[in-house]
mmCIF file with all atom_site columns, C-alpha atoms in Angstrom:
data_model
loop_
_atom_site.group_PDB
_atom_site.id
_atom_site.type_symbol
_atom_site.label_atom_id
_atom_site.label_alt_id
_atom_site.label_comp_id
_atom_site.label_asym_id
_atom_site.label_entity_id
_atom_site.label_seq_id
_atom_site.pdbx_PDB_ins_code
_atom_site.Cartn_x
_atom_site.Cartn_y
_atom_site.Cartn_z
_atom_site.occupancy
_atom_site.B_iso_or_equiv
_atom_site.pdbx_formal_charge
_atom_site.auth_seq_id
_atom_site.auth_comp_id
_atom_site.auth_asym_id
_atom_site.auth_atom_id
_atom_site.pdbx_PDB_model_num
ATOM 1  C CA . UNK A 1 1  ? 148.849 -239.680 0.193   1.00 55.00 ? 43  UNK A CA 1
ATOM 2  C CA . UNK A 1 2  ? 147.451 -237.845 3.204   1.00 57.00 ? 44  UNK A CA 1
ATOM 3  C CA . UNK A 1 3  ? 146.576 -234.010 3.161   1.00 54.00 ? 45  UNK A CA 1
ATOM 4  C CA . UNK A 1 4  ? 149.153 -232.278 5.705   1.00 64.00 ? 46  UNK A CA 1
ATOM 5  C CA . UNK A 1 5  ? 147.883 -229.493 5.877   1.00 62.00 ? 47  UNK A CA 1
ATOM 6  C CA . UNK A 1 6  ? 146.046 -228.351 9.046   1.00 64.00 ? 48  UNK A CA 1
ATOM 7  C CA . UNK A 1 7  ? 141.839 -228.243 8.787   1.00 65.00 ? 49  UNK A CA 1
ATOM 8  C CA . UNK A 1 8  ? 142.235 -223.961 9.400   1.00 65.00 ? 50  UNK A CA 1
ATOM 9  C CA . UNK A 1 9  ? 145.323 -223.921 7.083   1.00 66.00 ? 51  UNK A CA 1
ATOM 10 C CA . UNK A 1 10 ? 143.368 -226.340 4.552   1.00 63.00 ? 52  UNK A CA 1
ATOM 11 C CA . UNK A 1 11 ? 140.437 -223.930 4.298   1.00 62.00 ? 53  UNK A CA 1
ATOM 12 C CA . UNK A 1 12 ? 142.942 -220.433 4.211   1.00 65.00 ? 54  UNK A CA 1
ATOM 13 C CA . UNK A 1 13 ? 144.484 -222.053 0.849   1.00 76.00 ? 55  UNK A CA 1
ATOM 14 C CA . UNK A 1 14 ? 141.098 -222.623 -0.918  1.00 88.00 ? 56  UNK A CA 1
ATOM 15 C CA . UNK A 1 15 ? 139.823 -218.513 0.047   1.00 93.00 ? 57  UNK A CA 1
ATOM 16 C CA . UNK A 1 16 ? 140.691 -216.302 -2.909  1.00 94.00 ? 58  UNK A CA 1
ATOM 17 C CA . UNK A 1 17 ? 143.693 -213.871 -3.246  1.00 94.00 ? 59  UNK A CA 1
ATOM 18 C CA . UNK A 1 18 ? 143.516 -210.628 -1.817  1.00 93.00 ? 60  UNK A CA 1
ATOM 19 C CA . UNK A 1 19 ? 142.974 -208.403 -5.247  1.00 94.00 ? 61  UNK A CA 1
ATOM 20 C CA . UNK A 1 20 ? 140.135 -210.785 -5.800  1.00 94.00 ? 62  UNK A CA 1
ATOM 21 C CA . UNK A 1 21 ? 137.977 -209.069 -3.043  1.00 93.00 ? 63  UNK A CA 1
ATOM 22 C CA . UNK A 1 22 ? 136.359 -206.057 -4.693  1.00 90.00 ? 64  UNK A CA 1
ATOM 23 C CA . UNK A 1 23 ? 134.855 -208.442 -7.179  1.00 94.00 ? 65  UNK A CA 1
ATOM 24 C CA . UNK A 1 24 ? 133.822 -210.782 -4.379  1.00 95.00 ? 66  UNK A CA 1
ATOM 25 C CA . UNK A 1 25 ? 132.044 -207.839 -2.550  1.00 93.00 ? 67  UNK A CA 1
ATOM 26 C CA . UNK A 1 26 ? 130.720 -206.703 -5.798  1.00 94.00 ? 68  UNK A CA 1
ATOM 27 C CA . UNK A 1 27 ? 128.950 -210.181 -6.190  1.00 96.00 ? 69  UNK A CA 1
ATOM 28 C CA . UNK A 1 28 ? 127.644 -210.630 -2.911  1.00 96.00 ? 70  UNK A CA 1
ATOM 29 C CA . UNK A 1 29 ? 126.583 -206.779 -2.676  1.00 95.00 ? 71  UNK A CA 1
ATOM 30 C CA . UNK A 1 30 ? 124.430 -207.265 -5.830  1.00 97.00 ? 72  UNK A CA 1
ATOM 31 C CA . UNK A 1 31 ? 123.399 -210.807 -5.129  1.00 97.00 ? 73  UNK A CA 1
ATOM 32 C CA . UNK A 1 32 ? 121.953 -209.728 -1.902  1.00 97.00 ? 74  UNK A CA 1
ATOM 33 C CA . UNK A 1 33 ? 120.717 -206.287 -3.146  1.00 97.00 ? 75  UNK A CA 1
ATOM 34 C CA . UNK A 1 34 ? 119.055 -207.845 -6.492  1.00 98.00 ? 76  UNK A CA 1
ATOM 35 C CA . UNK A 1 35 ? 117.455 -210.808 -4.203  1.00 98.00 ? 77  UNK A CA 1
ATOM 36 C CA . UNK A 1 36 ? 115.912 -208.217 -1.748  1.00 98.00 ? 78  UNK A CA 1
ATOM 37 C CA . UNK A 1 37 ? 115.061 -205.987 -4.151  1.00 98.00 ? 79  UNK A CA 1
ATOM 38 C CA . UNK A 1 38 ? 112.902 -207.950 -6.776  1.00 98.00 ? 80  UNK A CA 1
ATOM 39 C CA . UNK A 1 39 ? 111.185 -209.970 -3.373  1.00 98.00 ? 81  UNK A CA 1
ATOM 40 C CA . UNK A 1 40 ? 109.441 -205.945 -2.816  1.00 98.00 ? 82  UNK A CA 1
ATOM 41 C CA . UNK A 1 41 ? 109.089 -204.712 -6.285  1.00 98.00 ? 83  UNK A CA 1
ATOM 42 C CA . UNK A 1 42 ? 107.143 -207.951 -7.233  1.00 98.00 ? 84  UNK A CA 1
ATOM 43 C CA . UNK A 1 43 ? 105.061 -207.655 -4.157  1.00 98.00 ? 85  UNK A CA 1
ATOM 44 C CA . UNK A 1 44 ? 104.242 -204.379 -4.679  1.00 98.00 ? 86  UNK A CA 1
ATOM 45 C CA . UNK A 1 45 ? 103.520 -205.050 -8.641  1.00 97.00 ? 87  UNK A CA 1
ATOM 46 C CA . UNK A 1 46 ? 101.828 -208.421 -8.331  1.00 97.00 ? 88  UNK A CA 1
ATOM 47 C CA . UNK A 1 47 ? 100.973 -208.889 -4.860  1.00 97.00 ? 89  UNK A CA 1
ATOM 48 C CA . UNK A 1 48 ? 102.043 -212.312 -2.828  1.00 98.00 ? 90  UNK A CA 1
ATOM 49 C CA . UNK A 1 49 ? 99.837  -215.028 -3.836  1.00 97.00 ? 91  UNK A CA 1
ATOM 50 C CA . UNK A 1 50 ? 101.123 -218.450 -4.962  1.00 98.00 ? 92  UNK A CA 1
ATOM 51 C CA . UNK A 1 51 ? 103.004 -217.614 -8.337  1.00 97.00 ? 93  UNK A CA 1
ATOM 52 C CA . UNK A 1 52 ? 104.970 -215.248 -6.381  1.00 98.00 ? 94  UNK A CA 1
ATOM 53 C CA . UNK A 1 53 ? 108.005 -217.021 -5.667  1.00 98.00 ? 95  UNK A CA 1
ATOM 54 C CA . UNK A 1 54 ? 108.250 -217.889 -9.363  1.00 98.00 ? 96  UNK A CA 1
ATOM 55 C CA . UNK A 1 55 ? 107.827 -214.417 -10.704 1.00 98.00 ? 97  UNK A CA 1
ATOM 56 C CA . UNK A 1 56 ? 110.729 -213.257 -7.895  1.00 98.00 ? 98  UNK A CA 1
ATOM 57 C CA . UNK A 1 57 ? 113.003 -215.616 -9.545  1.00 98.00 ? 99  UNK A CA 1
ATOM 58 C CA . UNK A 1 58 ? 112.280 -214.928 -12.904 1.00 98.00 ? 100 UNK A CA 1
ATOM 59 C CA . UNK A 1 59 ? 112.882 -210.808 -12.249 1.00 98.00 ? 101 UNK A CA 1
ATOM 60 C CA . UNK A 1 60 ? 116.369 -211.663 -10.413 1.00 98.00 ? 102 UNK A CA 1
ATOM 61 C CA . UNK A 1 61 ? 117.251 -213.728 -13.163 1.00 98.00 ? 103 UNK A CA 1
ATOM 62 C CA . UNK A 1 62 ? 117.391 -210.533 -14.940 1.00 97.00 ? 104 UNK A CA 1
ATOM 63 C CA . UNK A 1 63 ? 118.376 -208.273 -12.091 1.00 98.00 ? 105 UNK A CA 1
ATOM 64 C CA . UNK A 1 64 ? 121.459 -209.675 -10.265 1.00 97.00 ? 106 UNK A CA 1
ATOM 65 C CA . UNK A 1 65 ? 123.785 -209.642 -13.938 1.00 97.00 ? 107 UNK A CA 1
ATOM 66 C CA . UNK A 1 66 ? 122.551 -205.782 -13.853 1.00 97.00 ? 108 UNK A CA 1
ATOM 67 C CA . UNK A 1 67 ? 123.384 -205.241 -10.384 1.00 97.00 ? 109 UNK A CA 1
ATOM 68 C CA . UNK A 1 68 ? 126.274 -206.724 -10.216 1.00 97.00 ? 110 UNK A CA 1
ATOM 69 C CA . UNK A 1 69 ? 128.058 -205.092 -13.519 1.00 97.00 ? 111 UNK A CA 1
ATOM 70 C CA . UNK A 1 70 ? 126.631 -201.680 -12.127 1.00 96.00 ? 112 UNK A CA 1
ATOM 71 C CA . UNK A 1 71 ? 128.184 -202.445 -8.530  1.00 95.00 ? 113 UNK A CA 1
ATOM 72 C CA . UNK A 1 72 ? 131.617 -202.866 -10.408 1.00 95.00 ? 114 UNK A CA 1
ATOM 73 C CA . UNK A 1 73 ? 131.103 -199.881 -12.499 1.00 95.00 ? 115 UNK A CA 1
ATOM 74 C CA . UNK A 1 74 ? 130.173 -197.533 -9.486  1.00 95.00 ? 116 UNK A CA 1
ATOM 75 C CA . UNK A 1 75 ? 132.376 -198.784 -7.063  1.00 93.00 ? 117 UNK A CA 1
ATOM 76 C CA . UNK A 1 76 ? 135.151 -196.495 -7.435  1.00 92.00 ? 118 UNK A CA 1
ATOM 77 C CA . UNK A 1 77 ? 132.973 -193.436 -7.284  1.00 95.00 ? 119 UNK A CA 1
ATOM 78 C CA . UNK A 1 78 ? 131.172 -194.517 -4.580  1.00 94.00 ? 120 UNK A CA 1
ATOM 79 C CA . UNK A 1 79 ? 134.650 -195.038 -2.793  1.00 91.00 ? 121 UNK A CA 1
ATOM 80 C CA . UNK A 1 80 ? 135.978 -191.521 -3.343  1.00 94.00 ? 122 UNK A CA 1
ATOM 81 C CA . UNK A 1 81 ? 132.024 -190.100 -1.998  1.00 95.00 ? 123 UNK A CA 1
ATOM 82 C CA . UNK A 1 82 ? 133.285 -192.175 1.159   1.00 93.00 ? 124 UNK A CA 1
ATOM 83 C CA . UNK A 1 83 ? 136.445 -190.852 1.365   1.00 92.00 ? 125 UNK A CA 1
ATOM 84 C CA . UNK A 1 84 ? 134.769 -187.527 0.849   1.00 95.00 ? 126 UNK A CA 1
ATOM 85 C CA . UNK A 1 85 ? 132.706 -187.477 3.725   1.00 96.00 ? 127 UNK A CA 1
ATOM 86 C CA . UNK A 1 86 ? 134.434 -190.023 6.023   1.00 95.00 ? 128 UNK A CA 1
ATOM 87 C CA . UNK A 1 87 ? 137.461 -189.539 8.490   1.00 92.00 ? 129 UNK A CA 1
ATOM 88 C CA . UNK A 1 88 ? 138.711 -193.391 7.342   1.00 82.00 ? 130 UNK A CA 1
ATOM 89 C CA . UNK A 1 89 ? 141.633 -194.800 9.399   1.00 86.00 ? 131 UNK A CA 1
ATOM 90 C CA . UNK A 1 90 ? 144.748 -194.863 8.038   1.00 75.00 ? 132 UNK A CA 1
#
């Protein structure tokens, strides 16, 4: 049987549902954040030399489950800080 649904309309069905997205932005925020974060702090511990790719991935290994629980647990107040000192439309 052949898909009939459109290529755009295809890839819309497969995104997640709407109430999905502050988790989504929570794991992306801290997957980023984590990555970025252990790449300096291991530089600035070890120093770059040949082992350092392997000691960045061992110390995000660790990090991004951290980051990414704390991300979920401080959204909210970080929200209402925005809302505190932002003129936000709507």
């Amino acid at each position: 049987m052949e898909d009939t649904l459109s290529p755009p309309r295809l890839a819309r069905s497969r995104k997640l549902p709407p109430r999905a997205a502050p988790v989504a932005f929570a794991f992306f925020m801290s997957a980023i954040m984590a990555f970025l974060m252990c790449c300096v702090i291991v530089a600035a511990n070890t120093g770059i030399d040949a082992g350092y790719p392997a000691r960045v991935l061992n110390s995000y290994a660790l990090a991004m489950p951290v980051a990414f629980v704390c991300v979920l647990m401080v959204r909210p107040v970080v929200a209402r800080l925005t809302g505190a000192v932002c003129r936000l439309p709507g």
